[in-house]
mmCIF file of C-alpha atoms and ligand atoms in Angstrom:
data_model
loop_
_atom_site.group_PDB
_atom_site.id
_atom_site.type_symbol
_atom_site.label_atom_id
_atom_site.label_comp_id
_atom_site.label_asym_id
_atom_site.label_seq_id
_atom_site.Cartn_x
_atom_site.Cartn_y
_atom_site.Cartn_z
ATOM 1 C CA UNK W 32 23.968 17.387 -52.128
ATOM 2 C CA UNK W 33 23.384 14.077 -53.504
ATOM 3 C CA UNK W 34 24.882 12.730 -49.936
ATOM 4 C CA UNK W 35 23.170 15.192 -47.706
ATOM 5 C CA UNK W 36 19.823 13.086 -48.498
ATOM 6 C CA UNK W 37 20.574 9.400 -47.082
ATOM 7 C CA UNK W 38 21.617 11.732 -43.861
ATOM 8 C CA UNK W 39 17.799 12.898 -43.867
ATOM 9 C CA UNK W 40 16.384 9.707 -45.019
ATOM 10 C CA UNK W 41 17.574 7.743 -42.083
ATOM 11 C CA UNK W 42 16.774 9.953 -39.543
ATOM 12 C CA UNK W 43 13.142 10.191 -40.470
ATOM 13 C CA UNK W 44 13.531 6.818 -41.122
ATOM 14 C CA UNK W 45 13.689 5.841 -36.924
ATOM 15 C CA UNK W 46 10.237 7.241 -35.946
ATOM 16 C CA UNK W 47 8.118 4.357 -37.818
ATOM 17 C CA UNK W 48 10.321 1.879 -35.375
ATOM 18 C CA UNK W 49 10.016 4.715 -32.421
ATOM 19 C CA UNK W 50 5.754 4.849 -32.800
ATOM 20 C CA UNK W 51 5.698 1.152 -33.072
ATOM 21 C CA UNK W 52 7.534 0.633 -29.853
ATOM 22 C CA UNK W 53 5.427 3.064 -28.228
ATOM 23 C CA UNK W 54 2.248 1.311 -29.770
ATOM 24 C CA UNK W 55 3.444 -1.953 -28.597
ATOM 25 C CA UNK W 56 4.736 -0.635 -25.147
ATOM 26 C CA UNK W 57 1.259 0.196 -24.619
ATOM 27 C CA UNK W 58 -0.328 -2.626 -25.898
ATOM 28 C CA UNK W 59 2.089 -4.791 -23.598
ATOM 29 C CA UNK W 60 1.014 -2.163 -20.098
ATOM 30 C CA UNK W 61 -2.961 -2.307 -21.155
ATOM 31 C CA UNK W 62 -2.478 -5.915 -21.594
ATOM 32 C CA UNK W 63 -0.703 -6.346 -18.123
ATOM 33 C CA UNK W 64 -3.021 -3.968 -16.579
ATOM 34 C CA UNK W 65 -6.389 -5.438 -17.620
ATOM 35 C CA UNK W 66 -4.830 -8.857 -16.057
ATOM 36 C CA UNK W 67 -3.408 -7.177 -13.043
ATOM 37 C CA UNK W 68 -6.030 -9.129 -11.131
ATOM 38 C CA UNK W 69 -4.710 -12.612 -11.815
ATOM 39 C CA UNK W 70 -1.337 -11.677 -9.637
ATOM 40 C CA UNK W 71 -3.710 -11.017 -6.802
ATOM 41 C CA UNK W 72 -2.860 -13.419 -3.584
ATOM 42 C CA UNK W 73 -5.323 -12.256 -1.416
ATOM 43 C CA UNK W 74 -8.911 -11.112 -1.707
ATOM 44 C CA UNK W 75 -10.837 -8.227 0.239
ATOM 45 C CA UNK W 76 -13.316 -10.540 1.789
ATOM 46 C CA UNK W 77 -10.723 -13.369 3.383
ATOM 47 C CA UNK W 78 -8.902 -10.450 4.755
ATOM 48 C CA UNK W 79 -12.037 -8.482 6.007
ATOM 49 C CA UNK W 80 -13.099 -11.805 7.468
ATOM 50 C CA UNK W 81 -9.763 -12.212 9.592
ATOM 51 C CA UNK W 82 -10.229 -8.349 10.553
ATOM 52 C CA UNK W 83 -13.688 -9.430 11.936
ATOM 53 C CA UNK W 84 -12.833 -12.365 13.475
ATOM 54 C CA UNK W 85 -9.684 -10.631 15.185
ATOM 55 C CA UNK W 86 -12.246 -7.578 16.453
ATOM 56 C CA UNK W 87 -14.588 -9.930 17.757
ATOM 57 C CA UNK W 88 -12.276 -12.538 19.635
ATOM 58 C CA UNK W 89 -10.709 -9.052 21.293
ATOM 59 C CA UNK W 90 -13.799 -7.827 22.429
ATOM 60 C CA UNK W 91 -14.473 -10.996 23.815
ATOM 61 C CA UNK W 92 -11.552 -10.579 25.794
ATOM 62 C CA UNK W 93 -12.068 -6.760 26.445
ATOM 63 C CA UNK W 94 -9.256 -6.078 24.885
ATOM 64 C CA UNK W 95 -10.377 -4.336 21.875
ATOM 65 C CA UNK W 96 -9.085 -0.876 22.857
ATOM 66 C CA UNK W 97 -5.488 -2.549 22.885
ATOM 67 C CA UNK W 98 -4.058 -2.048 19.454
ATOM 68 C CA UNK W 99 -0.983 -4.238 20.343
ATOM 69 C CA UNK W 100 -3.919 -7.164 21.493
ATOM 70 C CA UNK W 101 -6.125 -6.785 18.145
ATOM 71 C CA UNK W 102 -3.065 -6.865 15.936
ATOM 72 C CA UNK W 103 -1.322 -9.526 17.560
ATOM 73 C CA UNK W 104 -4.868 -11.602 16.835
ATOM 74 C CA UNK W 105 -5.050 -10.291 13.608
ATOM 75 C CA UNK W 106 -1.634 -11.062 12.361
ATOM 76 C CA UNK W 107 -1.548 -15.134 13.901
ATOM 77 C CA UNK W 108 -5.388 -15.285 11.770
ATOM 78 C CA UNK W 109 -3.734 -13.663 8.469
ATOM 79 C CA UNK W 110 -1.244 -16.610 8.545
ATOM 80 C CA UNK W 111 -3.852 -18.958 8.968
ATOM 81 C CA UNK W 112 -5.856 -17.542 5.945
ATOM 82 C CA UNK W 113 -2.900 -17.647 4.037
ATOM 83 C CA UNK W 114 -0.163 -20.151 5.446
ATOM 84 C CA UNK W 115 1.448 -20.074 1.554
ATOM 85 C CA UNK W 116 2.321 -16.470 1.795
ATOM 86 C CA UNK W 117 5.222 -16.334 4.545
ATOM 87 C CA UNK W 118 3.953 -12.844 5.882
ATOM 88 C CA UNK W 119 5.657 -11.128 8.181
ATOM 89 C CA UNK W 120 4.823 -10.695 11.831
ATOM 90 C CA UNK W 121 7.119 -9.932 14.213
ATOM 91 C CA UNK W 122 5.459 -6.174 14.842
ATOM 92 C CA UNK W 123 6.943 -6.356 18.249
ATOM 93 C CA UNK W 124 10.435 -5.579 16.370
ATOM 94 C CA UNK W 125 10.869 -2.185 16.575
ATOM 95 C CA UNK W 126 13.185 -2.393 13.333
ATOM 96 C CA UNK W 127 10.349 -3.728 11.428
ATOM 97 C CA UNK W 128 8.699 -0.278 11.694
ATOM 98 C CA UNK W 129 9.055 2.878 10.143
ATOM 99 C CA UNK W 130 7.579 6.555 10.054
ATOM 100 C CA UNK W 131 6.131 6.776 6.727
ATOM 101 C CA UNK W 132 5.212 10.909 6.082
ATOM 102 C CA UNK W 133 3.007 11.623 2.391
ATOM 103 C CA UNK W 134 0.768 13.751 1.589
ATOM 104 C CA UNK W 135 1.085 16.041 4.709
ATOM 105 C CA UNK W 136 0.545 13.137 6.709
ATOM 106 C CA UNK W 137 2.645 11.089 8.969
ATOM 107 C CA UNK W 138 2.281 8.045 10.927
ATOM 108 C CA UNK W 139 4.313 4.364 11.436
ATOM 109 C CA UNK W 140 3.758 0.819 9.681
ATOM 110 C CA UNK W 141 4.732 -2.274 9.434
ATOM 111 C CA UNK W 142 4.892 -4.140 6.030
ATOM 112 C CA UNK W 143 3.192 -7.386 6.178
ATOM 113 C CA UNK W 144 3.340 -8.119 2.809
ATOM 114 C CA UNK W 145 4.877 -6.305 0.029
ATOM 115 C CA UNK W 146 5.086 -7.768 -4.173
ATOM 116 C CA UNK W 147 4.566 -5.881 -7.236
ATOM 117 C CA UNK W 148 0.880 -5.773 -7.423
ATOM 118 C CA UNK W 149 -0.110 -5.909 -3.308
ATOM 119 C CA UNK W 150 0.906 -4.928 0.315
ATOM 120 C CA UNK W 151 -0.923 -5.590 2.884
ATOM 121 C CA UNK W 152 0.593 -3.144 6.214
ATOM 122 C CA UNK W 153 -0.420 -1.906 9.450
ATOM 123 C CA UNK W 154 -0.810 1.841 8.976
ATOM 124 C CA UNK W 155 -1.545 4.246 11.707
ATOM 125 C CA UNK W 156 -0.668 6.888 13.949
ATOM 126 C CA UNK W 157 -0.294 7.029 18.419
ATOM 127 C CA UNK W 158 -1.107 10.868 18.138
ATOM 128 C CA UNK W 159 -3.100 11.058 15.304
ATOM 129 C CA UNK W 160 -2.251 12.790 11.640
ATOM 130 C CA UNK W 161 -4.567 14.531 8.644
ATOM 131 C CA UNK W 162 -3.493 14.853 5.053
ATOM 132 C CA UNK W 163 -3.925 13.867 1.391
ATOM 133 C CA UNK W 164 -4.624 10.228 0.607
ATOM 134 C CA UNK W 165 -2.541 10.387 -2.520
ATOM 135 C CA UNK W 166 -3.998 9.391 -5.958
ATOM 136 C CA UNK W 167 -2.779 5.922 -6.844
ATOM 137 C CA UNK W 168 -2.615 3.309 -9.124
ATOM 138 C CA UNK W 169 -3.761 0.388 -6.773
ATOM 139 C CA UNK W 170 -7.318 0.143 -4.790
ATOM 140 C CA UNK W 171 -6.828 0.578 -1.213
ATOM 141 C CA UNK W 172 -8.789 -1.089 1.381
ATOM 142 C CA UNK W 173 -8.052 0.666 4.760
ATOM 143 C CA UNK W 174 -9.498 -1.705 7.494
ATOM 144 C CA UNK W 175 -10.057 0.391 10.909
ATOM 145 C CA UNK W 176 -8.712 -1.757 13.856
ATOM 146 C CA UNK W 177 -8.735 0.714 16.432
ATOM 147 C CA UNK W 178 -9.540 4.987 16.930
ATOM 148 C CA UNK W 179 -11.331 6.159 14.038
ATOM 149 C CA UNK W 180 -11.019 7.707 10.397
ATOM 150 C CA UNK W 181 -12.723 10.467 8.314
ATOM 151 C CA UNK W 182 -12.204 11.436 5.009
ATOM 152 C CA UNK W 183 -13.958 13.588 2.344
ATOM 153 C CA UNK W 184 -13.799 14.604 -1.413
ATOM 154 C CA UNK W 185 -13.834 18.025 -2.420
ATOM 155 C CA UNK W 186 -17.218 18.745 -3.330
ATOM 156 C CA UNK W 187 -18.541 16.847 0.075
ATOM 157 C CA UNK W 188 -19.293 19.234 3.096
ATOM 158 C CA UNK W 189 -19.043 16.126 5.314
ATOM 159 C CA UNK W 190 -17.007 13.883 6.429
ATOM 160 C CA UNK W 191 -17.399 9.946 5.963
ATOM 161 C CA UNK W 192 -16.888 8.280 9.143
ATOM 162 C CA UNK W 193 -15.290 4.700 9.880
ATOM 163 C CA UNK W 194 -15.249 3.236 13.107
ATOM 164 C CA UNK W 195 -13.482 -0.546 14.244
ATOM 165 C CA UNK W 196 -14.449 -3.114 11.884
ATOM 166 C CA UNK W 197 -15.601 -0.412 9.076
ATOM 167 C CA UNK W 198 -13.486 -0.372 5.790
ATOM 168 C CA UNK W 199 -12.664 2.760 3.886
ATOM 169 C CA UNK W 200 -12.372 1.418 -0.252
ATOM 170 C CA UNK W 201 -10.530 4.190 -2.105
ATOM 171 C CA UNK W 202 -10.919 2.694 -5.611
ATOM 172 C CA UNK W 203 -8.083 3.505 -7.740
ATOM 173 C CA UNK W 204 -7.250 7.098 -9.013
ATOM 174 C CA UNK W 205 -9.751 8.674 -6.197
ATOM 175 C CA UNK W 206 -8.643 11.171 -4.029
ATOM 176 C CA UNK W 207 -9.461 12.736 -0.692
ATOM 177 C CA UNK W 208 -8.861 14.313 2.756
ATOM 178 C CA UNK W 209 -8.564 11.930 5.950
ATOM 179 C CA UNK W 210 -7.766 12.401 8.883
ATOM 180 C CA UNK W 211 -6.905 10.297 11.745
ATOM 181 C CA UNK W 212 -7.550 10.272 15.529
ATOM 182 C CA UNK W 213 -4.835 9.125 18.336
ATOM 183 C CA UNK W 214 -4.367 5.366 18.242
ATOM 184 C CA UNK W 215 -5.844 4.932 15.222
ATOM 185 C CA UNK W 216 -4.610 1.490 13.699
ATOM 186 C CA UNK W 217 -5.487 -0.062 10.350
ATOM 187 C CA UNK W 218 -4.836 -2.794 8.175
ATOM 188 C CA UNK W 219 -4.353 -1.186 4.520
ATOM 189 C CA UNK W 220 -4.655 -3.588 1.374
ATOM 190 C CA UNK W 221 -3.708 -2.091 -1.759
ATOM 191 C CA UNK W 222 -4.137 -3.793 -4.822
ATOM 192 C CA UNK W 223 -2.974 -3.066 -8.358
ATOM 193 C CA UNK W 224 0.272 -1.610 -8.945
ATOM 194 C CA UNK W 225 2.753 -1.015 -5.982
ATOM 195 C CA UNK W 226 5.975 0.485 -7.927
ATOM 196 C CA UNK W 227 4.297 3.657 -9.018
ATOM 197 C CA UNK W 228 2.986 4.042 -5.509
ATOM 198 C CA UNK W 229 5.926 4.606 -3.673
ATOM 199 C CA UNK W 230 7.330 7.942 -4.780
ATOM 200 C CA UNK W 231 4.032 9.249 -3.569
ATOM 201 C CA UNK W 232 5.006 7.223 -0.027
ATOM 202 C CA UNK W 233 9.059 8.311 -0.472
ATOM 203 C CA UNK W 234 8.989 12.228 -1.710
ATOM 204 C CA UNK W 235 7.804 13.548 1.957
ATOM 205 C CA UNK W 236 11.251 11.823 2.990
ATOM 206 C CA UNK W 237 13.668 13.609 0.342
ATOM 207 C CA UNK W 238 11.727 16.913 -0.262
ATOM 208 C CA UNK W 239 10.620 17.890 3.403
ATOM 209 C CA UNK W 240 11.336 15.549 6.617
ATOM 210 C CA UNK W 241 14.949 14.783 5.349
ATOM 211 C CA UNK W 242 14.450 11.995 6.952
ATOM 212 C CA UNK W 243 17.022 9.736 5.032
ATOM 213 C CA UNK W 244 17.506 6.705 8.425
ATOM 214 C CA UNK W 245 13.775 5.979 7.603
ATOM 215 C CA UNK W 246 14.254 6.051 3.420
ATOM 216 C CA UNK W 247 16.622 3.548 3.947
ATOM 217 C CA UNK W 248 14.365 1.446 5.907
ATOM 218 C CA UNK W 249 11.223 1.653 4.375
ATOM 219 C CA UNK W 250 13.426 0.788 1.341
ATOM 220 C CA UNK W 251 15.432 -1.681 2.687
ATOM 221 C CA UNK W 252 11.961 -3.594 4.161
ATOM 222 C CA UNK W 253 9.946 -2.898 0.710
ATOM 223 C CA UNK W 254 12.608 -4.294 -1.369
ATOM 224 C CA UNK W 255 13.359 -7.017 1.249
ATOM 225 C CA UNK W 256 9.553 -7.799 0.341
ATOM 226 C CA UNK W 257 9.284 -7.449 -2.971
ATOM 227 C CA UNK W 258 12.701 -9.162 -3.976
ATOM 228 C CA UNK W 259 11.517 -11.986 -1.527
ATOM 229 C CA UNK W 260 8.004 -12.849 -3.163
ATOM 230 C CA UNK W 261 9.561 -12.382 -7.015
ATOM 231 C CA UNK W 262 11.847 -15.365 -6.059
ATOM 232 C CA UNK W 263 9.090 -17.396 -4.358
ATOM 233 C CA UNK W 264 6.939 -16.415 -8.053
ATOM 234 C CA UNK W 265 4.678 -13.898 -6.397
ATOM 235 C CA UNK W 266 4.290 -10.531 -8.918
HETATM 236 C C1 LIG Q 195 -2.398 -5.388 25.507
HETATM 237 O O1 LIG Q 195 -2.147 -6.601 24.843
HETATM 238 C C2 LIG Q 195 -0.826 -7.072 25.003
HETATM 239 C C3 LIG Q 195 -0.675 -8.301 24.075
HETATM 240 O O2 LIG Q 195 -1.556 -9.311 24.398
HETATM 241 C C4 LIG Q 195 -0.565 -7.374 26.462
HETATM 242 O O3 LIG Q 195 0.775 -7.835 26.617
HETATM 243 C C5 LIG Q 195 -0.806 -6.116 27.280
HETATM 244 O O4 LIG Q 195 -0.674 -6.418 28.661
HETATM 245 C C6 LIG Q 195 -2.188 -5.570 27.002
HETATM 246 N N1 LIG Q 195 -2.351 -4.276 27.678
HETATM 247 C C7 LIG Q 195 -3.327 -4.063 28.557
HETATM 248 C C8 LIG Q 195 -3.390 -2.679 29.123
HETATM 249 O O5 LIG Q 195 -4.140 -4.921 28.872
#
């Protein structure tokens, strides 16, 4: 009897340690999280400004139907706006692509830019897709380059409408219904925190398409990213 007790003691003894942990594990994530902000490399406005200055400079050239034209212009004026970034843009490599399906909806991109707390991609579809956005962790700026995108909230008994040039901001945690026409091309910003955003972008691939060639891919280009900006010191 008198040796059963140390027994007890010690293992009520590990939650103190356990709860403080816990209290400074989330301490540590608030802390990190109200600062997520200061990892930011890019801003919504240089990169809406590049979108607007790509749209315009293909229209002059009547070529701003031609999604292959606008982001062609796009991408050479992103690494002007940000020469210090080393984005990637050689969309013409079909290797650099991948089918990305979530949320019920599928459609290609190409990863511009990928670190722990933004990505910057070209997101879209030739034929045109519908589904859930996804609720995530990161605000998402979805630039319209070409075709058009709706989207909706339950609750809303229409749709909101962007055009070329327009930019749909799904602030963090929100959640809709969007749909996309044929040739609908976008530039999609997301900033906050990437990691907990891609099982959301992955499951589609293990739990219905089966689709394991383009897992590999999108993890092989993600990580590729990711791994990339951590050693140049970009979270
Ligand atoms: C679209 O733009 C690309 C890139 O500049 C060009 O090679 C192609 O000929 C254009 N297509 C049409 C139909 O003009």
């Amino acid at each position: 009897m008198a040796k059963a007790k140390p027994a007890q003691q010690s293992s009520f003894g590990k939650w103190p340690i356990i709860g403080a942990v816990l209290i400074a594990l989330y301490a540590l994530c608030s802390f990190l999280d109200s600062n997520v902000h200061k990892f930011y490399a890019m801003t919504p406005e240089a990169l809406n400004n590049a979108v607007q200055t790509s749209l315009s400079a293909s229209r002059a050239a009547g070529q701003d139907k031609n999604a292959t034209y606008v982001v062609d212009t796009l991408l050479s004026n992103l690494v002007k706006t940000y020469p210090e970034l080393d984005l990637q843009t050689d969309f013409r490599n079909p290797r650099e692509w991948v089918f990305n399906n979530a949320g019920g909806a599928m459609g290609s991109m190409y990863i511009i830019h990928a670190s722990i707390t933004e990505y910057l991609i070209i997101f879209g579809s030739a034929v045109g897709t519908e589904g859930h956005t996804g609720r995530h962790t990161a605000d998402d700026y979805f630039h319209i380059l070409t075709g058009q995108q709706r989207c909706y909230a339950a609750g809303d008994l229409a749709p909101l409408i962007y055009n070329p040039g327009d930019v749909n901001l799904m602030p963090r945690g929100v959640v809709r219904q969007y749909w996309m026409d044929g040739e609908t091309w976008a530039l999609e910003y997301a900033a906050g925190w990437i990691p907990p955003m891609l099982p959301f972008g992955l499951a589609d691939m293990l739990s219905s398409t089966l689709d394991y060639i383009s897992f590999y891919h999108t993890c092989r280009i993600t990580a590729r990213e990711m791994v990339k900006n951590l050693l140049r010191g970009k979270i």
